[in-house]
PDB file of C-alpha atoms in Angstrom:
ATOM      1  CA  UNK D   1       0.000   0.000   0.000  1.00  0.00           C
ATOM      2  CA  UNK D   2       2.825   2.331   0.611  1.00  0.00           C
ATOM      3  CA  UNK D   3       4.387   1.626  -2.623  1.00  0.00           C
ATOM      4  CA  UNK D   4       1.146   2.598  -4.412  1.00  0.00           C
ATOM      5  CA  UNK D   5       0.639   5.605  -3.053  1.00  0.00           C
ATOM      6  CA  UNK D   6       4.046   6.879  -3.468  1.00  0.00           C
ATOM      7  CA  UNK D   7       3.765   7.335  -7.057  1.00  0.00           C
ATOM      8  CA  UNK D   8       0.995  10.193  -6.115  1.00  0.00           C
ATOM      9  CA  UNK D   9       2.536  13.819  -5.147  1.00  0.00           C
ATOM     10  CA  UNK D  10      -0.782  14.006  -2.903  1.00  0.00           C
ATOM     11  CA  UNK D  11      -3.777  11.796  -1.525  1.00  0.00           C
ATOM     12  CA  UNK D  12      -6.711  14.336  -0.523  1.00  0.00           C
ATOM     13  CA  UNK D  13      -8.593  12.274   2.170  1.00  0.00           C
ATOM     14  CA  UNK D  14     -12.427  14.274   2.140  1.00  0.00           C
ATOM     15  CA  UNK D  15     -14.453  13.331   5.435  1.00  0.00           C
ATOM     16  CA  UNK D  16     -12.148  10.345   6.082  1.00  0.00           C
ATOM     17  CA  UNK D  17      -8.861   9.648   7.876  1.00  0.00           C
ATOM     18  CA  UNK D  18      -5.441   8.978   6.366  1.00  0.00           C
ATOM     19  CA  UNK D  19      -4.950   5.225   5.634  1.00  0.00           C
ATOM     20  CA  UNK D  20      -3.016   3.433   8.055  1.00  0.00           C
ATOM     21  CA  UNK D  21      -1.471  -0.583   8.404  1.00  0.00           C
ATOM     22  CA  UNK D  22      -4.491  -3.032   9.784  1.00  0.00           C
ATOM     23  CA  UNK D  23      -1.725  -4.128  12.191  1.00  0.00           C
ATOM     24  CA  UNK D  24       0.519  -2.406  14.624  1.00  0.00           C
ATOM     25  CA  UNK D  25       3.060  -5.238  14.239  1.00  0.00           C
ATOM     26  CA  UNK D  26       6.550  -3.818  16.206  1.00  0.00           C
ATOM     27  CA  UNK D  27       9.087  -2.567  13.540  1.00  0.00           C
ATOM     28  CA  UNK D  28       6.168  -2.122  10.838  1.00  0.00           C
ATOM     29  CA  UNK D  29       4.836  -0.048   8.813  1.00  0.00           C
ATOM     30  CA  UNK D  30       1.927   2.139  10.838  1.00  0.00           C
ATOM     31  CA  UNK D  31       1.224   5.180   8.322  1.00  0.00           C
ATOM     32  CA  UNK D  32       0.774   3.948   4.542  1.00  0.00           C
ATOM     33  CA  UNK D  33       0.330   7.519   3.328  1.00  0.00           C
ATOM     34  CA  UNK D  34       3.124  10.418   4.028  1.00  0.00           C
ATOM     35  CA  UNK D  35       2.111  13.055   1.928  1.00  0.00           C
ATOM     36  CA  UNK D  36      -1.875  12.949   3.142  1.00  0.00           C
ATOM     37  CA  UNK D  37      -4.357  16.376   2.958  1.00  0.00           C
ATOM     38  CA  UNK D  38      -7.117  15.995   5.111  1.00  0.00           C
ATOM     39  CA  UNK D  39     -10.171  17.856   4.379  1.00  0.00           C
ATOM     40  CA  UNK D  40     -13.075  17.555   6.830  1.00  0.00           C
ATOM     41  CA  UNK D  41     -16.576  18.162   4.637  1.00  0.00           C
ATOM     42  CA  UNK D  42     -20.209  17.751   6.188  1.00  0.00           C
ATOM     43  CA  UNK D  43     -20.772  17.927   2.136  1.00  0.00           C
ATOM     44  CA  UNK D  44     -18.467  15.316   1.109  1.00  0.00           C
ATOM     45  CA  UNK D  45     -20.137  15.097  -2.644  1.00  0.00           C
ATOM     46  CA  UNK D  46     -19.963  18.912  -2.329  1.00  0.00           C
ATOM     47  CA  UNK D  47     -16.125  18.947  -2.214  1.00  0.00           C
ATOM     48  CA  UNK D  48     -15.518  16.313  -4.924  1.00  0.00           C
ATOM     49  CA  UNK D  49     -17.141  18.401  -6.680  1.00  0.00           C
ATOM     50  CA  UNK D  50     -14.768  21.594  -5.919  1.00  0.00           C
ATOM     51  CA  UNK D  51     -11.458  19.350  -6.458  1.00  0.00           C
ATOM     52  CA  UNK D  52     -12.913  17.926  -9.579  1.00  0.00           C
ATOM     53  CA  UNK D  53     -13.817  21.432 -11.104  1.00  0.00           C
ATOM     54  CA  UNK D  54      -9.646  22.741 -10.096  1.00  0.00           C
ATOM     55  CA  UNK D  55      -7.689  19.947 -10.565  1.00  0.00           C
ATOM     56  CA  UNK D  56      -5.333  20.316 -13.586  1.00  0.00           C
ATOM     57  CA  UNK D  57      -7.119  19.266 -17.120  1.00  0.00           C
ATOM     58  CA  UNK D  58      -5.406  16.276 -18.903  1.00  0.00           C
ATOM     59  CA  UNK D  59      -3.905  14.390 -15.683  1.00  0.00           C
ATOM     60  CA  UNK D  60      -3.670  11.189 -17.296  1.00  0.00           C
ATOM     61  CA  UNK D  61      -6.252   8.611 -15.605  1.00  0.00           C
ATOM     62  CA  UNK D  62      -4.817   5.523 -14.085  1.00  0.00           C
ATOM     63  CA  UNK D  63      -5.101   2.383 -16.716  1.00  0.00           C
ATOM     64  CA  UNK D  64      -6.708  -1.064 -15.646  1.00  0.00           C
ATOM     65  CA  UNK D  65      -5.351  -4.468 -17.455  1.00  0.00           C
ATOM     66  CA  UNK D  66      -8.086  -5.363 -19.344  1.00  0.00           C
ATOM     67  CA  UNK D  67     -10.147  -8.079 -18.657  1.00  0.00           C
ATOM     68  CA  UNK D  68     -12.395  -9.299 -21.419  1.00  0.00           C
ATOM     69  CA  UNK D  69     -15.165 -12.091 -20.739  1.00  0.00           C
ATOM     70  CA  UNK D  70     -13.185 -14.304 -22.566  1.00  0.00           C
ATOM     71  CA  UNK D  71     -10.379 -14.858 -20.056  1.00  0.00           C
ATOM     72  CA  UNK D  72     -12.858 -16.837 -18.013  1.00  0.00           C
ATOM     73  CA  UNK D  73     -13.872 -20.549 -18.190  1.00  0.00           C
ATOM     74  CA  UNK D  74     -17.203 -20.222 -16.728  1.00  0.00           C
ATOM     75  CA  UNK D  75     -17.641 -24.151 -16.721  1.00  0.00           C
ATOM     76  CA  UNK D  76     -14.551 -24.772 -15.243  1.00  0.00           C
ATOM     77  CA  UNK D  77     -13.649 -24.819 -11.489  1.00  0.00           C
ATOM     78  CA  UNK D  78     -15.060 -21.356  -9.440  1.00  0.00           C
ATOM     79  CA  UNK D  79     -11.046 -19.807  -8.475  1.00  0.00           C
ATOM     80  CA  UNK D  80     -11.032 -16.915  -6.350  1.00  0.00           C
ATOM     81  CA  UNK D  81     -10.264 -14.615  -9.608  1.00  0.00           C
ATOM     82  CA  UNK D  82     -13.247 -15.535 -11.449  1.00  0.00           C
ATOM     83  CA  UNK D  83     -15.370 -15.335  -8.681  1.00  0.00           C
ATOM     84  CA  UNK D  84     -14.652 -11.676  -8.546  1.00  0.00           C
ATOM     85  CA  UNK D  85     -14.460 -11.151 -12.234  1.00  0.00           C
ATOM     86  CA  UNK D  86     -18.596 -13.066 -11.603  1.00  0.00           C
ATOM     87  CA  UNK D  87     -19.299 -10.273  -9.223  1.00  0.00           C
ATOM     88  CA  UNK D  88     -18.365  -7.395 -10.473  1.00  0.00           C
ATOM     89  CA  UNK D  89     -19.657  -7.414 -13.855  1.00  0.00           C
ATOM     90  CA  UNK D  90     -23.263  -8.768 -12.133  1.00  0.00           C
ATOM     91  CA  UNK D  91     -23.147  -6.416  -9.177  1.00  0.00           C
ATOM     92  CA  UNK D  92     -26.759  -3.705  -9.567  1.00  0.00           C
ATOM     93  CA  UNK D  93     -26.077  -0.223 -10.249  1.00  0.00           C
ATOM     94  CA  UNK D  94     -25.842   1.357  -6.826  1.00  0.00           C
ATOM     95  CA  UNK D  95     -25.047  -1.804  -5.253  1.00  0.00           C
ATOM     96  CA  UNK D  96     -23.387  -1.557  -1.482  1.00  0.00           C
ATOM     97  CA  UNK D  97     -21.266  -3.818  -1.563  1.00  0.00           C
ATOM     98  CA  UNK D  98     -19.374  -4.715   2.014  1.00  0.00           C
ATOM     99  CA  UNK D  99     -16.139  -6.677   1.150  1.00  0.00           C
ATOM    100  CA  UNK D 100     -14.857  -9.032   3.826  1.00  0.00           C
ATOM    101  CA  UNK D 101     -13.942 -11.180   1.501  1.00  0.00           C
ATOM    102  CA  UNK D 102     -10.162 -10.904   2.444  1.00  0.00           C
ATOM    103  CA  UNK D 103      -7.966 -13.403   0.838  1.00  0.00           C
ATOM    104  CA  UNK D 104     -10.621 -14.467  -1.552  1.00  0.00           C
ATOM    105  CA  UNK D 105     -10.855 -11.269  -2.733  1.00  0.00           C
ATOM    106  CA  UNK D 106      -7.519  -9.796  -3.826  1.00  0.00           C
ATOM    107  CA  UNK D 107      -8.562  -8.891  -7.545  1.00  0.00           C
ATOM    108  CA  UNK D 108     -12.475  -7.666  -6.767  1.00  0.00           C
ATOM    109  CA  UNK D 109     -11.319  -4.152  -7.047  1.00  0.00           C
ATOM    110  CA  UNK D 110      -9.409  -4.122 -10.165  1.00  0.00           C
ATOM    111  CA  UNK D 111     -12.697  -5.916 -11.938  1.00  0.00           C
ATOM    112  CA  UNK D 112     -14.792  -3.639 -10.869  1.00  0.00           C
ATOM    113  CA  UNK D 113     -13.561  -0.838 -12.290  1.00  0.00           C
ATOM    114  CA  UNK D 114     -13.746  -2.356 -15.247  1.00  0.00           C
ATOM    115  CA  UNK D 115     -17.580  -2.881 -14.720  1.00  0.00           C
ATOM    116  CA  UNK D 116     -18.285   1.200 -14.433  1.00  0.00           C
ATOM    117  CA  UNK D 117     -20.967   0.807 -12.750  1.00  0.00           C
ATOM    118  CA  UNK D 118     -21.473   3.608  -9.637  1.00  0.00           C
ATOM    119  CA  UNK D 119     -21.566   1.859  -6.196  1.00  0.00           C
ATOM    120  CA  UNK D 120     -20.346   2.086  -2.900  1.00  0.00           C
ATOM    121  CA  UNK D 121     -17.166  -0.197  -1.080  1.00  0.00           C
ATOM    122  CA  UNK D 122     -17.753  -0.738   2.218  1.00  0.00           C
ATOM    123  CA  UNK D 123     -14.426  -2.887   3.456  1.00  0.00           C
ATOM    124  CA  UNK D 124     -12.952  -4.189   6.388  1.00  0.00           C
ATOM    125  CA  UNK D 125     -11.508  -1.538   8.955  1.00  0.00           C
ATOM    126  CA  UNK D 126      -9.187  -2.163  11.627  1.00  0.00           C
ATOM    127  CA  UNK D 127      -8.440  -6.383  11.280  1.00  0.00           C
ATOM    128  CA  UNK D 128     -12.270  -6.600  13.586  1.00  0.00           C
ATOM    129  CA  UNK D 129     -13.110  -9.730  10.959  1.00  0.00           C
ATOM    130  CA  UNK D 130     -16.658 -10.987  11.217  1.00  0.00           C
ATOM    131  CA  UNK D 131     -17.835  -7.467  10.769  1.00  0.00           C
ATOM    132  CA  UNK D 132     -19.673  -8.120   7.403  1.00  0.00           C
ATOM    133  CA  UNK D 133     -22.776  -9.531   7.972  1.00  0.00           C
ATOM    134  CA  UNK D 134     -23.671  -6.985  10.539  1.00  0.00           C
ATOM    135  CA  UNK D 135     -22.775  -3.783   8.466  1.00  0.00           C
ATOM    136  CA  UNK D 136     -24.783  -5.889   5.527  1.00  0.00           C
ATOM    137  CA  UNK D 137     -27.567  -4.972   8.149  1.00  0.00           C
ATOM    138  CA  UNK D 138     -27.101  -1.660   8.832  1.00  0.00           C
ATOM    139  CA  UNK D 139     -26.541  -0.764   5.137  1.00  0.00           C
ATOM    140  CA  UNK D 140     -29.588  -2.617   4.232  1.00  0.00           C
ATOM    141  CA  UNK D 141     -31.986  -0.737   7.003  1.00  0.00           C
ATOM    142  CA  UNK D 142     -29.958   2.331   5.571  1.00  0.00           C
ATOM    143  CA  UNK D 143     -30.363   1.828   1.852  1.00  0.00           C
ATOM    144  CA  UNK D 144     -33.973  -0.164   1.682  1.00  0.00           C
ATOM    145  CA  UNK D 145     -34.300   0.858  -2.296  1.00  0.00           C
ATOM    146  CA  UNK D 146     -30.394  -0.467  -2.608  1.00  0.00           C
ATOM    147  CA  UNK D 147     -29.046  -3.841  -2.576  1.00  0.00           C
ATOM    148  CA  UNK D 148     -26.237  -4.711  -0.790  1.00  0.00           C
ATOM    149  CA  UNK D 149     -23.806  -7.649  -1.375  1.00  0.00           C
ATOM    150  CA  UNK D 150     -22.162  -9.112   1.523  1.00  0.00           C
ATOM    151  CA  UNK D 151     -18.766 -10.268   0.121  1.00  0.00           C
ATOM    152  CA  UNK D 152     -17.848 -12.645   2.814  1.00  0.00           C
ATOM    153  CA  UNK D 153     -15.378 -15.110   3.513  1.00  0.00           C
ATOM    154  CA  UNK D 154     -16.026 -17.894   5.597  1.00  0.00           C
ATOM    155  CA  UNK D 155     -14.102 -17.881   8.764  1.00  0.00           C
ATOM    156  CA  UNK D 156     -14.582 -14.528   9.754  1.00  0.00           C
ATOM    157  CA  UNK D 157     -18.572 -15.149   9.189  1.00  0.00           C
ATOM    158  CA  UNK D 158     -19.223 -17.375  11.485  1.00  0.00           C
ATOM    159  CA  UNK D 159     -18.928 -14.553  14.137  1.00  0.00           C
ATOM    160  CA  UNK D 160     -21.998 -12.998  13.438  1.00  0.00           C
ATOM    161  CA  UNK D 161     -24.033 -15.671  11.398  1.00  0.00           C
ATOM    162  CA  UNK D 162     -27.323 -14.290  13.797  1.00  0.00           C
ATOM    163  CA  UNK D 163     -27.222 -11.392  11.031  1.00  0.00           C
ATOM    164  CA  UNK D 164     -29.066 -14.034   8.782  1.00  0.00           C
ATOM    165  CA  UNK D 165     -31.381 -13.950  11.416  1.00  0.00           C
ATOM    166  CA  UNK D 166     -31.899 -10.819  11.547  1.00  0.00           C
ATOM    167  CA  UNK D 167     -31.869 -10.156   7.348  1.00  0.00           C
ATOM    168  CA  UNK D 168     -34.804 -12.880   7.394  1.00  0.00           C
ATOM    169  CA  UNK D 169     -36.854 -11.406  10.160  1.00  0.00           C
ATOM    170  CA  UNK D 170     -36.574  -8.229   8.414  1.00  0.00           C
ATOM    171  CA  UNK D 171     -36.748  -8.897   4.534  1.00  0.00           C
ATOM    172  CA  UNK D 172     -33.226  -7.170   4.177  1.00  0.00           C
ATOM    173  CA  UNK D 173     -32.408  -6.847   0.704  1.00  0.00           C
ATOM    174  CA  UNK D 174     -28.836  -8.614   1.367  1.00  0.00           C
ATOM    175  CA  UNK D 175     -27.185 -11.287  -0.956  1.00  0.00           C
ATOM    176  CA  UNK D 176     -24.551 -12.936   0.813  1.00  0.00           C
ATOM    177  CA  UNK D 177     -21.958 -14.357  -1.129  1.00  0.00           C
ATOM    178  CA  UNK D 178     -19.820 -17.012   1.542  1.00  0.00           C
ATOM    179  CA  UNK D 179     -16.323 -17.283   0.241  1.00  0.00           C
ATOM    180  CA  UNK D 180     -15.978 -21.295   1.236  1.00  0.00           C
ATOM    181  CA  UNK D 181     -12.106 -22.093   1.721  1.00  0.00           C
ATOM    182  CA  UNK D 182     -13.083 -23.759   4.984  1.00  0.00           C
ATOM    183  CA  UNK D 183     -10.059 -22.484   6.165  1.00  0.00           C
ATOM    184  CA  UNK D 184      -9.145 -18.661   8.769  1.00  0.00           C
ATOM    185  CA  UNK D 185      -7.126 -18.410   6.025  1.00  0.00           C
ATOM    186  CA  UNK D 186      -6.092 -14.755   6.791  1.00  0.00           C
ATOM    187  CA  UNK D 187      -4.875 -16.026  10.064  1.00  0.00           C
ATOM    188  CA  UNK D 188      -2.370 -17.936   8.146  1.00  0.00           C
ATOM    189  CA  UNK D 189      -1.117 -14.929   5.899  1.00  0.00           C
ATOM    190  CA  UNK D 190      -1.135 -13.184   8.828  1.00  0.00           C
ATOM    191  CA  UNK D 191       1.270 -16.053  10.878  1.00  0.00           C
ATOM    192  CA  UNK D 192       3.308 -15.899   7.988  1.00  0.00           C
ATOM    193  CA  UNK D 193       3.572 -12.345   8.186  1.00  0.00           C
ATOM    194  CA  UNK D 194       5.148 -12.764  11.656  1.00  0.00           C
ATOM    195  CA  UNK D 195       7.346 -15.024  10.241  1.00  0.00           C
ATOM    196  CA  UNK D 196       5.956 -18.068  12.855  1.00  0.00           C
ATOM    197  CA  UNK D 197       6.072 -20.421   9.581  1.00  0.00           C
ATOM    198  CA  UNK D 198       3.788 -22.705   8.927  1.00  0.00           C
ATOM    199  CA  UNK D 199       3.215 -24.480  11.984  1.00  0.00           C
ATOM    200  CA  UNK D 200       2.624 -28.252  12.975  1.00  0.00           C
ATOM    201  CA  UNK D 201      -0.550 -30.260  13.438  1.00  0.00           C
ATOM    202  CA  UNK D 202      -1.997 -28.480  16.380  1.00  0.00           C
ATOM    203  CA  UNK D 203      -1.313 -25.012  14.895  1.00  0.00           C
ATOM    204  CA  UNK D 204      -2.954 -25.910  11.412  1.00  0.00           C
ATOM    205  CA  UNK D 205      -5.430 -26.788  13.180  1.00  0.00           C
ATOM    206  CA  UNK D 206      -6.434 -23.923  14.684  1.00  0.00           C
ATOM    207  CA  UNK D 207      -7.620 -22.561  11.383  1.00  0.00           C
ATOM    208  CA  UNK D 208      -9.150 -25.458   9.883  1.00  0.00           C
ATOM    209  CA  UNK D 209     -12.501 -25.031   9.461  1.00  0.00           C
ATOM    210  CA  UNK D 210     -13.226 -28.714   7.322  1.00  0.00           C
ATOM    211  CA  UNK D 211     -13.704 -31.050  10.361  1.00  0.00           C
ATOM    212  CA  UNK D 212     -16.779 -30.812  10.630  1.00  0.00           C
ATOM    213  CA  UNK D 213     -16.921 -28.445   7.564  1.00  0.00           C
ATOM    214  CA  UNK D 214     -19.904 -26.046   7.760  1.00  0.00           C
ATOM    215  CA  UNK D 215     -23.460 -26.425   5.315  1.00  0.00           C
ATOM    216  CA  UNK D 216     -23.822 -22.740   4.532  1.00  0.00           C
ATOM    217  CA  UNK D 217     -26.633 -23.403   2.752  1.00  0.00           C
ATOM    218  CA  UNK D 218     -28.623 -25.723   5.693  1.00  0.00           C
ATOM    219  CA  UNK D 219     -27.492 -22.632   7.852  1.00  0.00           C
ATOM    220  CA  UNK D 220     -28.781 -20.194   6.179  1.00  0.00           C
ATOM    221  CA  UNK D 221     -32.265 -22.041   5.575  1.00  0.00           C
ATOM    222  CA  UNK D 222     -32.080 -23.106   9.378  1.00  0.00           C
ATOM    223  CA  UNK D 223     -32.243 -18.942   9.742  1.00  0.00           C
ATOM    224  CA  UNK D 224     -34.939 -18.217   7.220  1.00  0.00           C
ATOM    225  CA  UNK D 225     -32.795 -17.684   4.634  1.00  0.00           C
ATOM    226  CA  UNK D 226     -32.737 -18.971   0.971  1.00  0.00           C
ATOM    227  CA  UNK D 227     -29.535 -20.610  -0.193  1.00  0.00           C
ATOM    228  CA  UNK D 228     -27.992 -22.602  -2.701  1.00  0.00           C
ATOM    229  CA  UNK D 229     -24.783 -23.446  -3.118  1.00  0.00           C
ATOM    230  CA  UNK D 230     -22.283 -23.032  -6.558  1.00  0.00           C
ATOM    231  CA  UNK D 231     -19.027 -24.896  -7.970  1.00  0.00           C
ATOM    232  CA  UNK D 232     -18.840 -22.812 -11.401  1.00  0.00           C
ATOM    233  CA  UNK D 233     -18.882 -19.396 -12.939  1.00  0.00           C
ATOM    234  CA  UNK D 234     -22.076 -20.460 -14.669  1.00  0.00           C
ATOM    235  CA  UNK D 235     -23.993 -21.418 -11.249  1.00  0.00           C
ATOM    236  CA  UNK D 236     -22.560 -18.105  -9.648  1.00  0.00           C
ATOM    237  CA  UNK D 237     -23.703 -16.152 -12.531  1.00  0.00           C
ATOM    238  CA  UNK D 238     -27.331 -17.374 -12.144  1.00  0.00           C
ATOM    239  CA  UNK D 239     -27.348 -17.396  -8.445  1.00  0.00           C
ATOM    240  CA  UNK D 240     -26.921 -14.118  -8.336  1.00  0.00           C
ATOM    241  CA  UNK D 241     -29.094 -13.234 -11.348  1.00  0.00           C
ATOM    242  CA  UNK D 242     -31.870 -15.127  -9.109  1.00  0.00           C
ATOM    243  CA  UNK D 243     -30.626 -13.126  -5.903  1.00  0.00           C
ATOM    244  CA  UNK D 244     -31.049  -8.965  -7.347  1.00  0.00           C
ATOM    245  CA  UNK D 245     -34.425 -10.151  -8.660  1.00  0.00           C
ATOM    246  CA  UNK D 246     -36.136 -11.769  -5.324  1.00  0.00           C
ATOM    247  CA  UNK D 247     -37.144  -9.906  -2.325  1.00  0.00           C
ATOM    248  CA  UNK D 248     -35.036 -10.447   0.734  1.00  0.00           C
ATOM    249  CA  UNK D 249     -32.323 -12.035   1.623  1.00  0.00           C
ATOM    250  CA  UNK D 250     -30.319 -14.295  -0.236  1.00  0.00           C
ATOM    251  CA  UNK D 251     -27.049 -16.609   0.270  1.00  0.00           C
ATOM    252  CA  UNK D 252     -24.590 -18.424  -2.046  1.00  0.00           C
ATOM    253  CA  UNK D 253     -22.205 -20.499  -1.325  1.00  0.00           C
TER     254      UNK D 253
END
């Protein structure tokens, strides 16, 4: 992150806070962003607006690889990329979509720019994973004419799988899409990050989530929620084709 943002003279943060590491890991990296301007707006739309009308004309706009349909096998197996590539080129104009998709979701962002469509990214702030399917919630009693997409990977979910609950009991407009590794695999980047290594038995164990592995689909019904499950770009593509057009919530796993 702070090798992106070096190759910008500034980063104008309006109504937000300078970027900072997840982490506070000792001898790391806190600040991501040294040459930050912080500009606190009630009207944050307001002072886009303003920068947008004085920046300097003909600042050459950033370039995305592109990615054309045909890079994907949508009959073969559902990788991480694809799934993302699925997403954004699906994802409703004005979607909300909260990302906790973490390592499942490395290339989402890069995809959808490609898609153009306006929406808003809600992500993951401060490492607190299982945060997603409660800020689905709140966006969803929020936004009620807007549908959100809970990006979600799987480990971190099952802190707050009562959200279903809640989406079902109040016909939240939410389709949550579980990210099923059956693994806390951030954990693992994040052990490897420390440079602990991989571990033995007991420590692989600790983020193993495939004995017993968990039915997302009989847990989200056994909360009032419909699910299905997918193995290919295909499936995903009509899953979520099925989920924007129904009322209410809606899982895939």
């Amino acid at each position: 992150a702070k090798a992106f943002f070096a190759s910008y003279k500034a980063v104008v943060c309006v109504g937000c806070k300078p970027p900072v590491a997840m982490f506070g890991y000792e001898d790391n990296i806190s600040r991501v962003v040294d040459n930050a301007l912080e500009l606190d707006a009630m009207d944050v739309v307001g002072a886009l607006n303003y920068l947008a009308k004085h920046v300097v004309p003909g600042a050459p706009a950033a370039q995305v690889p592109p990615m054309a349909r045909g890079d994907m096998d949508e009959t073969g197996p559902l990788t991480a990329p694809v799934l993302c590539q699925v997403l954004a080129w699906l994802q409703p104009a004005d979607a909300i979509v909260v990302d906790e998709s973490l390592t499942t979701g490395a290339t989402y962002w890069d995809c959808s720019l490609i898609g153009g469509l306006p929406f808003t990214h809600l992500t993951l702030t401060g490492g607190a994973i299982g945060s997603g399917p409660c800020l689905a919630v709140g966006a969803a009693v929020a936004c009620p004419h807007r549908r959100v997409v809970n990006f979600q990977a799987d480990g971190s979910a099952l802190y707050s799988t009562p959200a279903l609950w809640c989406q079902s009991r109040e016909g939240l407009d939410v389709t949550t899409i579980i990210c099923k590794n059956d693994a806390y695999r951030i954990l693992d980047v994040e052990r490897a990050t420390q440079g602990l290594g991989s571990g033995g038995s007991k420590s692989k164990r600790l983020t193993d989530l495939s004995g017993p592995a968990v039915d997302w689909v009989s847990l989200a019904r056994g909360y009032g929620v419909q699910g299905v499950s997918v193995k290919t770009a295909v499936d995903l593509r009509m899953a979520l084709a099925e989920s924007f057009r129904t009322p209410g919530p809606f899982l895939i796993e």
